[in-house]
Short mmCIF file of C-alpha atoms in Angstrom, two decimals:
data_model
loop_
_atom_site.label_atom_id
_atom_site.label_comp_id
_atom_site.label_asym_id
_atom_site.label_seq_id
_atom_site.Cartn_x
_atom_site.Cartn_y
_atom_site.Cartn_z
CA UNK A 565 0.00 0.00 0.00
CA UNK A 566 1.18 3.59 -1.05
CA UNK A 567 0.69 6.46 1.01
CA UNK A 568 0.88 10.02 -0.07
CA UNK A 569 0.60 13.53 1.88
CA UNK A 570 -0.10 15.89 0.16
CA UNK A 571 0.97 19.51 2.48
CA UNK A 572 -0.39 22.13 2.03
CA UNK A 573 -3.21 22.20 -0.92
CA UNK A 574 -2.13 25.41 -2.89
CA UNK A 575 -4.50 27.35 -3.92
CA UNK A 576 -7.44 27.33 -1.08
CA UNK A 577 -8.04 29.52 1.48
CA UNK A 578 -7.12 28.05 4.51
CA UNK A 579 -4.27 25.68 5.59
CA UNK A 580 -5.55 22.10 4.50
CA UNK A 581 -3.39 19.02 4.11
CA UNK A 582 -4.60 15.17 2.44
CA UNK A 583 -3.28 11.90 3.30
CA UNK A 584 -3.96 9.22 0.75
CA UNK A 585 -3.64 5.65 1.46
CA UNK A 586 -3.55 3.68 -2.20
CA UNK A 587 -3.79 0.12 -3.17
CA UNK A 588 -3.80 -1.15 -7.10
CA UNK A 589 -4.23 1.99 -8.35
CA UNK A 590 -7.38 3.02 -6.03
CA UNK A 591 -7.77 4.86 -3.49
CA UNK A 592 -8.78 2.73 0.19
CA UNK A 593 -9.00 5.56 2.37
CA UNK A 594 -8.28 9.61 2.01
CA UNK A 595 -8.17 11.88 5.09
CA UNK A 596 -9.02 15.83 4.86
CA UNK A 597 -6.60 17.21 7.48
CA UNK A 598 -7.51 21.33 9.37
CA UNK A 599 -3.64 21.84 9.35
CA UNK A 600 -4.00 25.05 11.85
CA UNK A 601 -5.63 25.68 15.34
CA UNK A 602 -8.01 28.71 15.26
CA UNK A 603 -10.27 28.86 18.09
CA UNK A 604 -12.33 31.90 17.18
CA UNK A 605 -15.13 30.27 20.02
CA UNK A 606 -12.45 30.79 22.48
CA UNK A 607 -10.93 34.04 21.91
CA UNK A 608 -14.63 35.67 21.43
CA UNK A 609 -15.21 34.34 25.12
CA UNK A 610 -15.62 36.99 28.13
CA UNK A 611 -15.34 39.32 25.10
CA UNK A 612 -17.92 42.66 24.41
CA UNK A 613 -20.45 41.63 22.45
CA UNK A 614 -19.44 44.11 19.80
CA UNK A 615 -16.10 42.98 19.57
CA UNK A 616 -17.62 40.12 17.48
CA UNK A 617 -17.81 42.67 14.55
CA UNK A 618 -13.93 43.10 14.20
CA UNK A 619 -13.09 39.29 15.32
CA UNK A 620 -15.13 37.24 13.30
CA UNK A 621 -14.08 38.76 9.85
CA UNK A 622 -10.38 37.48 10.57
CA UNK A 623 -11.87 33.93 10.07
CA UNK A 624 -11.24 34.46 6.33
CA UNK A 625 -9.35 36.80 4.29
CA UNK A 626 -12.08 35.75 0.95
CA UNK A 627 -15.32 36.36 2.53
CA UNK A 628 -14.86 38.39 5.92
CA UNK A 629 -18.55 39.90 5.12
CA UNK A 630 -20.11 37.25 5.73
CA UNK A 631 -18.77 36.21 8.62
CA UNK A 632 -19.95 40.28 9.69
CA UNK A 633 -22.67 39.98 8.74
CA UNK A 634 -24.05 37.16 10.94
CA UNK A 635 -21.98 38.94 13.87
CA UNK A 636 -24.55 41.86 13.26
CA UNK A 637 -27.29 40.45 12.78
CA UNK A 638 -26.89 38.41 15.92
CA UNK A 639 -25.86 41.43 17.66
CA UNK A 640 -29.55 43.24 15.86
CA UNK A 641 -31.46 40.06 17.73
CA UNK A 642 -29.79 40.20 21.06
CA UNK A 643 -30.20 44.16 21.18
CA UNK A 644 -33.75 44.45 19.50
CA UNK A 645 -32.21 46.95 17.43
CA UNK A 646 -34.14 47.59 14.11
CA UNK A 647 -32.17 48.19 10.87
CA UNK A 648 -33.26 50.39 8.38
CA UNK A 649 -33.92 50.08 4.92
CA UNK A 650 -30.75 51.55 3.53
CA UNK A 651 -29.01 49.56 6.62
CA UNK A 652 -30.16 46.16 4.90
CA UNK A 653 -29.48 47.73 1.52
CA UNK A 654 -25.74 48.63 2.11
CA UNK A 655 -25.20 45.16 4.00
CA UNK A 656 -26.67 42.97 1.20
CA UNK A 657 -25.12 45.48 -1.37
CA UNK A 658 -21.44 44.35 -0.02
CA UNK A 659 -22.49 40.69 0.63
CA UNK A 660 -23.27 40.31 -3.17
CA UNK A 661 -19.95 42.59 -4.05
CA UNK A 662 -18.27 39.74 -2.22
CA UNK A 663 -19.88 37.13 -3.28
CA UNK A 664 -18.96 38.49 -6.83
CA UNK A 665 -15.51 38.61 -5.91
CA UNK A 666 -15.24 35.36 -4.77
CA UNK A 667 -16.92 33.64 -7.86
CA UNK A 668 -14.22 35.65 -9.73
CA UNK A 669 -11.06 34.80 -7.78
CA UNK A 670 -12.66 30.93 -7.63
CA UNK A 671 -12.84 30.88 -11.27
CA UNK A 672 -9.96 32.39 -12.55
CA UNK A 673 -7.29 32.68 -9.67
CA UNK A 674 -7.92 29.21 -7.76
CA UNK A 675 -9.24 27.42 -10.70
CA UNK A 676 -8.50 28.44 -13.65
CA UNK A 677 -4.62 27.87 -13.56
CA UNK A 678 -4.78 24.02 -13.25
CA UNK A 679 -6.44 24.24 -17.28
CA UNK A 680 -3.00 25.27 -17.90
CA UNK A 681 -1.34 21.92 -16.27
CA UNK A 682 1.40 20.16 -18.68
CA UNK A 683 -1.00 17.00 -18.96
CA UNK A 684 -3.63 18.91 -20.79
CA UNK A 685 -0.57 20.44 -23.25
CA UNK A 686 -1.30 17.91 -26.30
CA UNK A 687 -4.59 18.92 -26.49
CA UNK A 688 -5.90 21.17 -29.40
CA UNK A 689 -7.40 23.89 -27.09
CA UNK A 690 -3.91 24.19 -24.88
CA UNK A 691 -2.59 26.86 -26.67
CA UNK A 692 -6.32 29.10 -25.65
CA UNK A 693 -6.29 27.57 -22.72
CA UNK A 694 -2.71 29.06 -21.97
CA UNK A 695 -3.59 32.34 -23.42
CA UNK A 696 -6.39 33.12 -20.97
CA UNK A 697 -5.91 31.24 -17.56
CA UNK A 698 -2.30 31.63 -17.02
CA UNK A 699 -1.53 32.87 -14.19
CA UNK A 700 0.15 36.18 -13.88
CA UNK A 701 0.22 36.46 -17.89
CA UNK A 702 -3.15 35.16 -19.14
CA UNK A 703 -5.79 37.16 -20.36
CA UNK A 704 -8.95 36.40 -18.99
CA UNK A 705 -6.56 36.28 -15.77
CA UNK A 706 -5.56 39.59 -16.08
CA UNK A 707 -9.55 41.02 -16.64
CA UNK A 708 -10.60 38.77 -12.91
CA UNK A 709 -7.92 40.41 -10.69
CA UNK A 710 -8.60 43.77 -12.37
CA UNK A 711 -12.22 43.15 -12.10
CA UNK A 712 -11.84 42.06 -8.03
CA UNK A 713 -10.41 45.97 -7.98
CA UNK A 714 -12.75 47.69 -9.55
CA UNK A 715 -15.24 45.35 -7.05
CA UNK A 716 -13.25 46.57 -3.57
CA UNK A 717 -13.98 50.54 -4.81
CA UNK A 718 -17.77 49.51 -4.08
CA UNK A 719 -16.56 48.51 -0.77
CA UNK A 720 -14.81 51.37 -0.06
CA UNK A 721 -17.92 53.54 -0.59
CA UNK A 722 -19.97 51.91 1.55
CA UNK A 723 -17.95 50.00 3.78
CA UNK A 724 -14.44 51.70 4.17
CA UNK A 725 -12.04 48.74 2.99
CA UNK A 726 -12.17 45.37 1.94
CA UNK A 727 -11.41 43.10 3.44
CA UNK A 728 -12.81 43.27 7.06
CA UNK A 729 -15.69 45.86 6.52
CA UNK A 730 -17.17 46.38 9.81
CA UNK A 731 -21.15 46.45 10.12
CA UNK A 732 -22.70 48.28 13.37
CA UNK A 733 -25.71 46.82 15.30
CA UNK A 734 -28.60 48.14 13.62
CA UNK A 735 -27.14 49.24 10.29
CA UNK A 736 -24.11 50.32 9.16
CA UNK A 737 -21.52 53.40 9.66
CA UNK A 738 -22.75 55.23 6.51
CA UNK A 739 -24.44 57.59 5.10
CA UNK A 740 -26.03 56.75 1.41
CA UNK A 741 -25.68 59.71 -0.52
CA UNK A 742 -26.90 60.03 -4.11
CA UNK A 743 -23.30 60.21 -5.39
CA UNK A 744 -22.23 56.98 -3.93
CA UNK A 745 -24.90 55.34 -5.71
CA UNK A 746 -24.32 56.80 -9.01
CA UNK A 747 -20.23 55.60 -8.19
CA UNK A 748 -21.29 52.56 -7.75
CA UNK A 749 -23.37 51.70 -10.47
CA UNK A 750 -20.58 53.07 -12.48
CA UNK A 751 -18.29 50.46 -11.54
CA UNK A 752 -20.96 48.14 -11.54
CA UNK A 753 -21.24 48.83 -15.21
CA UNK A 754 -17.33 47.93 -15.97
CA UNK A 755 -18.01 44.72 -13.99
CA UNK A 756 -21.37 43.88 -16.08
CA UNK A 757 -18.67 44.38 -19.02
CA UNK A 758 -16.28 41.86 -18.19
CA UNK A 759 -18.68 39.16 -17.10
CA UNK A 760 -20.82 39.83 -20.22
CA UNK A 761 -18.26 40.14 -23.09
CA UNK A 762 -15.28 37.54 -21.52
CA UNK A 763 -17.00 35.08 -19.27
CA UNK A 764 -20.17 34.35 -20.94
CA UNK A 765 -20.11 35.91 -24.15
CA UNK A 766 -23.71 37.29 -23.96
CA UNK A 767 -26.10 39.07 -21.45
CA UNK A 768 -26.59 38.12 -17.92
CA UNK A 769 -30.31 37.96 -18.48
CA UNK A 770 -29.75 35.87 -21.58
CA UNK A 771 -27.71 33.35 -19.51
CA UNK A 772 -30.09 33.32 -16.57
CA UNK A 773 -33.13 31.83 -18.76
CA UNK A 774 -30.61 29.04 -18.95
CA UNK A 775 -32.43 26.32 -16.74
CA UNK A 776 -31.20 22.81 -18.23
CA UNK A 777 -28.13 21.14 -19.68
CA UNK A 778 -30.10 21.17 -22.49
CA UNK A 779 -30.73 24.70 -22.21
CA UNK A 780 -27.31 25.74 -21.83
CA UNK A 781 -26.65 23.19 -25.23
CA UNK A 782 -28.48 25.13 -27.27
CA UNK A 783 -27.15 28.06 -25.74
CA UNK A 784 -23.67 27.53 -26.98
CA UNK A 785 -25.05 26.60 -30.14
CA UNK A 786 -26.74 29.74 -30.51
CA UNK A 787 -23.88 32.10 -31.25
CA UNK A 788 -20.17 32.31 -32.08
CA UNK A 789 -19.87 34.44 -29.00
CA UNK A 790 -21.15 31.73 -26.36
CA UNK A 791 -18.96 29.33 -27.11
CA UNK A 792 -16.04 31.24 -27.95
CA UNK A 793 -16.36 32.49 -24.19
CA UNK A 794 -14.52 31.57 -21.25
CA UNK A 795 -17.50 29.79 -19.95
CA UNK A 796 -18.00 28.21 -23.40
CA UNK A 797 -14.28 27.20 -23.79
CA UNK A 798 -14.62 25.56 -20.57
CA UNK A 799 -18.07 23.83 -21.69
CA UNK A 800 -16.80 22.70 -25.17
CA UNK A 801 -13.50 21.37 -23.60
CA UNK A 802 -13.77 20.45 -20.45
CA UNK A 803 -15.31 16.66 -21.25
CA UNK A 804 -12.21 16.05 -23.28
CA UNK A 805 -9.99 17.24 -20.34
CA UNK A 806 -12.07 14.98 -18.08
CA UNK A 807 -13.12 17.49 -15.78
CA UNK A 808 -16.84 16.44 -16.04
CA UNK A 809 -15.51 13.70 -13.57
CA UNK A 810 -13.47 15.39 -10.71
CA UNK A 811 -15.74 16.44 -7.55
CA UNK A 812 -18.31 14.39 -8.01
CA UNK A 813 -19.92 14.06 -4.59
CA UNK A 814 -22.72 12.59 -2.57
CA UNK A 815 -25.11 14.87 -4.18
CA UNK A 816 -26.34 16.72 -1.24
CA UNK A 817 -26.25 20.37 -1.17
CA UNK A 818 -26.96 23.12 1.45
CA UNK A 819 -27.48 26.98 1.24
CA UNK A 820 -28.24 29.12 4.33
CA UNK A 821 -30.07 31.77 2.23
CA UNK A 822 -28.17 35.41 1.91
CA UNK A 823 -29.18 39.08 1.44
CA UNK A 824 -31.25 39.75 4.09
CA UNK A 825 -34.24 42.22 4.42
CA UNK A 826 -36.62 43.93 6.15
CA UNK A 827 -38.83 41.05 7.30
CA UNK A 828 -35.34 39.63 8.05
CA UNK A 829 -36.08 36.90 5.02
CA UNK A 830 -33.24 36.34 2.81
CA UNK A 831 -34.04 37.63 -0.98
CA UNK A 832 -32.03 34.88 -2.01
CA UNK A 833 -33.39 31.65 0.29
CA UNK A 834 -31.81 28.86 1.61
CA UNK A 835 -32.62 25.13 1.50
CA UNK A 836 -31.07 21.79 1.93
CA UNK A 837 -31.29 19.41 -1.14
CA UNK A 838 -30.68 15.25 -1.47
CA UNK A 839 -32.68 14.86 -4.80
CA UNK A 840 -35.92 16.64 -3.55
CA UNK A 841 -35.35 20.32 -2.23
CA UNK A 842 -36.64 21.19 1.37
CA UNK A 843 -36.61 23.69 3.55
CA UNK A 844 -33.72 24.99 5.91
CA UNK A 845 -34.00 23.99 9.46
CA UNK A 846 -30.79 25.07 11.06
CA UNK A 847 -31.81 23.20 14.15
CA UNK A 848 -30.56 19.74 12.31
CA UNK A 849 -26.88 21.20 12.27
CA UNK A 850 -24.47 19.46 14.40
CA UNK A 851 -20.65 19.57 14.89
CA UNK A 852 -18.64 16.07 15.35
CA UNK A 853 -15.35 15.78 16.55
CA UNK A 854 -14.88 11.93 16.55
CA UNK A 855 -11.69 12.81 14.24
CA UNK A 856 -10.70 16.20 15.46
CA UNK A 857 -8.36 17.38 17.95
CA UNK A 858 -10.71 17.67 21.09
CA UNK A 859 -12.80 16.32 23.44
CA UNK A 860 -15.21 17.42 25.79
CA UNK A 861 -18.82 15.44 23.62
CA UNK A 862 -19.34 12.06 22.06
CA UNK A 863 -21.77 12.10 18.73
CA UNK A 864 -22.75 15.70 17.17
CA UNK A 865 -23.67 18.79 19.07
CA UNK A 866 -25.58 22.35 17.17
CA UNK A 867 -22.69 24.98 16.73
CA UNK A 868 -24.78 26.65 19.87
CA UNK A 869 -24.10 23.92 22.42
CA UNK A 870 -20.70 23.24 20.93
CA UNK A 871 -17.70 22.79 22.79
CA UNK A 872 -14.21 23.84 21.84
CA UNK A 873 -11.91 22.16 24.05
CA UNK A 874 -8.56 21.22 22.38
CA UNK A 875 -6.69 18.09 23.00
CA UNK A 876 -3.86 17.28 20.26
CA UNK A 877 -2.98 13.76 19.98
CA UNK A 878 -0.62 13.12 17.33
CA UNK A 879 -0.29 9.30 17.56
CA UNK A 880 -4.06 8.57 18.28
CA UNK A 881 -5.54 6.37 14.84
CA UNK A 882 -9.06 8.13 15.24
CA UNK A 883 -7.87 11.98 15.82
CA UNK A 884 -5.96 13.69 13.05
CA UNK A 885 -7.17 16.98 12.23
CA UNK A 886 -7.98 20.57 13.90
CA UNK A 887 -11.52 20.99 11.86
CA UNK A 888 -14.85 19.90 13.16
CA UNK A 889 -17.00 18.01 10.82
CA UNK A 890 -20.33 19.71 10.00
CA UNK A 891 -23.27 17.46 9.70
CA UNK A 892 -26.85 18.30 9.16
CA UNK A 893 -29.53 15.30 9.82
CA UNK A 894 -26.08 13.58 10.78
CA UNK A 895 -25.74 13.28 7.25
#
C-alpha cells in the first residue's frame, strides 16, 4: 500500500493538508486534514459583544462579510435593534460585491490555472487555454484580478475597505448619498462588461433563462460568441480534459439563504437538497469531533451547544485533524 501527503493544498483559502492511502491503483481511504488551530469560540469568550464585529471577519481573508454579517445580525437580535432600509441595503449590497468577488477569484485565480497543467498540453485547445488562464500572464486572468479591484472601490464607498468591513448593530456606519450610488453603479457597469463580453459571451439575463443542460446546449449553439467564451471554452472542452468527472460528490447540497431584508427573510433563500429540495432547518446542524483534535462530547452537538476544548494527539488512529465536521440530519 502507497501512502501520499499531500501539504499544504495550494491554492485554497485556509491551511488544508490530504493523506492518501492507495492500493492497485485506487484509493482505500483519504483523510481531509484542518492543518491550523483557530479557536475563534475561544478568543470571542468573556469578550464585548461588539467585539464580534472586528473578530469574526479574521476567520477568512475571501469572505470576511459574511462572517460580519451574521456577527450583526446576531448582535440586531440580542439588542432588539431595528435596521433600516438603507441599513439592509448597504449590507446585502457588499455581501453580493463579495460574493462576486469570490466567484471571480474561484474561477480564474484558484481554478482556472490548473487548465494550464502540462498533462492537458497535447490537447488542441492548450494553446487558448494558456492564453487566458495563465496565471500572472493570461488574459482572462488579467480582466478577474482587475475586475476584483474595480469590485473593492464599491466597498470602499460603503464599507471603508475590503477586506474586514465592519457592520454596526442596527445598520451600518454610513451615510447613502446620491453620489455613492451613481459611483457605484458606475463600476458596476465595468463589472457587467467583463462578465458579459469575456465570461459568458452574452447578457446576464440571456444566460439566466438558462435552466437545463439542455438549455445551456443550445445556448452555446446559438452564437459564435457563447462558445467562444470563457464559460463556453470551458463547456466545449472540459469533457475532453475529463473534468466532467473530478468532484463528483454525494449529491447533497446546502445553502443558508443570503441578502437579508426587512422582514429579516433572505431575498435569495436557503434550503437543503438530497434529490428533492426542502426547507432549511438550522436546528438539524451538528458539529462532530470523533476525528478532530478535542474532546469534551461524544456524537454531534448544534454549533450553539458546541464545545471547543482542544486536545492534540498526534499518535491517536481516530484523531488527526484541527476541523470539526459539520453534519446536518447527521448526514
Amino acid at each position: 500500500m502507497k501512502e501520499l501527503d499531500i501539504s499544504p493544498i495550494s491554492r485554497i483559502e485556509g491551511h488544508l493538508d490530504f493523506k492518501i492511502m492507495i492500493e492497485d491503483h485506487k484509493v482505500v481511504d483519504a483523510k481531509a486534514i484542518g492543518a491550523l488551530f483557530r479557536g475563534f469560540e475561544i478568543i470571542l469568550k468573556g469578550r464585548e459583544p461588539e467585539d464580534a464585529l472586528i473578530i469574526t471577519p479574521r476567520i477568512c481573508g475571501v469572505c470576511p462579510t459574511s462572517h460580519n454579517d451574521a456577527s450583526a445580525r446576531a448582535l440586531d437580535c440580542a439588542y432588539d435593534a431595528e435596521v433600516p432600509p438603507n441599513g439592509y441595503l448597504v449590507r446585502s449590497t457588499l455581501l453580493a460585491t463579495e460574493n462576486t468577488m469570490s466567484h471571480a477569484a474561484h474561477i480564474y485565480v484558484l481554478f482556472g490555472p490548473d487548465l494550464v497543467n502540462m498533462k492537458y498540453s497535447k490537447h488542441k485547445a492548450y494553446p487558448e487555454l494558456a492564453k487566458r488562464f495563465s496565471a500572472i500572464t493570461g488574459t482572462s486572468y488579467k480582466g478577474a484580478v482587475l475586475t476584483r479591484i474595480k469590485l473593492d472601490e464599491i466597498f470602499a464607498i460603503f464599507g471603508g475597505k475590503h477586506p474586514h468591513t465592519t457592520f454596526v448593530p442596527g445598520g451600518v456606519p454610513c451615510r447613502v448619498k446620491t453620489s455613492d450610488i451613481t459611483k457605484a453603479v458606475g463600476i458596476l457597469m465595468g463589472v457587467q462588461d467583463f462578465i458579459e463580453n469575456t465570461t459568458l459571451g452574452c447578457s446576464v439575463e440571456r444566460w439566466l433563462e438558462n435552466k437545463s443542460l439542455k438549455d445551456v446546449q443550445a445556448w452555446l449553439e446559438e452564437d459564435e460568441k457563447h462558445a467562444n467564451s470563457d464559460l463556453g471554452l470551458i463547456i466545449r472542452y472540459g469533457p475532453d480534459l475529463g473534468l466532467h468527472k473530478i468532484g463528483v460528490g454525494p449529491g447533497k447540497f446546502l445553502a443558508y439563504g443570503v441578502y437579508h431584508q426587512k422582514d429579516s427573510k433572505p431575498w435569495l433563500p436557503g434550503g437543503y437538497f438530497d434529490g428533492k429540495l426542502h426547507e432549511l432547518d438550522q436546528s438539524r446542524i451538528s458539529e462532530h469531533i470523533k476525528h478532530s483534535w478535542y474532546e469534551g462530547y461524544e456524537g454531534g452537538r448544534h454549533p450553539h451547544e458546541g464545545v471547543t476544548k482542544p486536545y492534540y494527539d498526534p499518535e491517536s488512529d481516530d484523531k488527526y485533524s484541527w476541523a470539526k465536521s459539520p453534519r446536518y440530519s447527521d448526514a
